[in-house]
C-alpha positions as a Python dict, from the first residue, in 0.01 Angstrom:
ca = {
    (1, 'M'): (0, 0, 0),
    (2, 'H'): (-277, 165, -200),
    (3, 'K'): (-311, 537, -132),
    (4, 'A'): (-685, 503, -57),
    (5, 'N'): (-595, 299, 252),
    (6, 'G'): (-401, 588, 406),
    (7, 'P'): (-527, 805, 689),
    (8, 'P'): (-841, 998, 588),
    (9, 'E'): (-714, 1336, 710),
    (10, 'K'): (-443, 1346, 443),
    (11, 'Y'): (-688, 1345, 152),
    (12, 'P'): (-950, 1610, 72),
    (13, 'K'): (-1310, 1523, 132),
    (14, 'L'): (-1456, 1468, -215),
    (15, 'F'): (-1819, 1430, -120),
    (16, 'R'): (-2000, 1644, 136),
    (17, 'A'): (-2346, 1587, 276),
    (18, 'A'): (-2447, 1945, 191),
    (19, 'D'): (-2366, 1883, -175),
    (20, 'A'): (-2571, 1564, -171),
    (21, 'M'): (-2871, 1743, -23),
    (22, 'R'): (-2840, 2022, -280),
    (23, 'L'): (-2833, 1772, -566),
    (24, 'L'): (-3132, 1592, -417),
    (25, 'A'): (-3320, 1923, -408),
    (26, 'F'): (-3237, 1982, -776),
    (27, 'G'): (-3386, 1646, -868),
    (28, 'W'): (-3704, 1707, -670),
    (29, 'Y'): (-3741, 2055, -818),
    (30, 'F'): (-3708, 1932, -1175),
    (31, 'A'): (-3943, 1637, -1119),
    (32, 'T'): (-4201, 1865, -957),
    (33, 'C'): (-4190, 2107, -1251),
    (34, 'L'): (-4240, 1823, -1499),
    (35, 'I'): (-4525, 1664, -1304),
    (36, 'L'): (-4707, 1995, -1256),
    (37, 'G'): (-4676, 2070, -1628),
    (38, 'L'): (-4809, 1727, -1720),
    (39, 'V'): (-5099, 1740, -1474),
    (40, 'A'): (-5198, 2089, -1591),
    (41, 'G'): (-5177, 1974, -1955),
    (42, 'I'): (-5391, 1666, -1891),
    (43, 'Y'): (-5648, 1874, -1703),
    (44, 'L'): (-5670, 2134, -1981),
    (45, 'D'): (-5692, 1864, -2248),
    (46, 'R'): (-5985, 1699, -2070),
    (47, 'W'): (-6157, 2030, -2000),
    (48, 'L'): (-6122, 2168, -2354),
    (49, 'D'): (-6137, 1828, -2528),
    (50, 'T'): (-5808, 1883, -2711),
    (51, 'K'): (-5594, 1574, -2691),
    (52, 'P'): (-5230, 1591, -2671),
    (53, 'G'): (-5191, 1966, -2739),
    (54, 'F'): (-5190, 2096, -2384),
    (55, 'L'): (-5022, 1780, -2257),
    (56, 'L'): (-4723, 1842, -2482),
    (57, 'G'): (-4731, 2213, -2406),
    (58, 'G'): (-4735, 2144, -2033),
    (59, 'L'): (-4445, 1902, -2069),
    (60, 'L'): (-4247, 2161, -2267),
    (61, 'L'): (-4329, 2440, -2023),
    (62, 'G'): (-4242, 2221, -1723),
    (63, 'S'): (-3909, 2128, -1881),
    (64, 'I'): (-3823, 2490, -1955),
    (65, 'V'): (-3913, 2604, -1604),
    (66, 'G'): (-3723, 2311, -1453),
    (67, 'F'): (-3404, 2375, -1650),
    (68, 'Y'): (-3419, 2748, -1585),
    (69, 'G'): (-3469, 2695, -1212),
    (70, 'M'): (-3183, 2447, -1197),
    (71, 'F'): (-2961, 2694, -1382),
    (72, 'K'): (-3048, 2964, -1127),
    (73, 'M'): (-2979, 2725, -837),
    (74, 'L'): (-2651, 2593, -978),
    (75, 'R'): (-2499, 2932, -1057),
    (76, 'P'): (-2410, 3017, -695),
    (77, 'M'): (-2243, 2677, -652),
    (78, 'Y'): (-2001, 2750, -934),
    (79, 'R'): (-1934, 3100, -807),
    (80, 'D'): (-1849, 2962, -461),
    (81, 'Q'): (-1582, 2736, -612),
    (82, 'G'): (-1359, 3027, -708),
    (83, 'G'): (-1496, 3118, -1047),
    (84, 'P'): (-1506, 3478, -1167),
    (85, 'K'): (-1759, 3654, -945),
    (86, 'G'): (-1765, 3996, -1105),
    (87, 'N'): (-1748, 3888, -1467),
    (88, 'Q'): (-2099, 3858, -1605),
    (89, 'G'): (-1993, 3791, -1960),
    (90, 'D'): (-1829, 4129, -2018),
    (91, 'P'): (-1519, 4093, -2236),
    (92, 'G'): (-1337, 4389, -2079),
}
């Protein structure tokens, strides 16, 4: 008999609903940052009549803000999994 067909209480739960909701929030956060950067870039390009400069700048800024925010949101998840809590990169 395959071990996946055994009773569910013997095996650890690999996927929790809370983790799924957190990952969904990360996706929405990143997409929102990108869209806001693009919309702001398009608006500034039309207002100042400078085509793709602000569009590319808004895309870059939205990406940077999105990645930084995801980094800040993911850090506590890794700390909760038993990683070093007090070590902030100090070698000693």
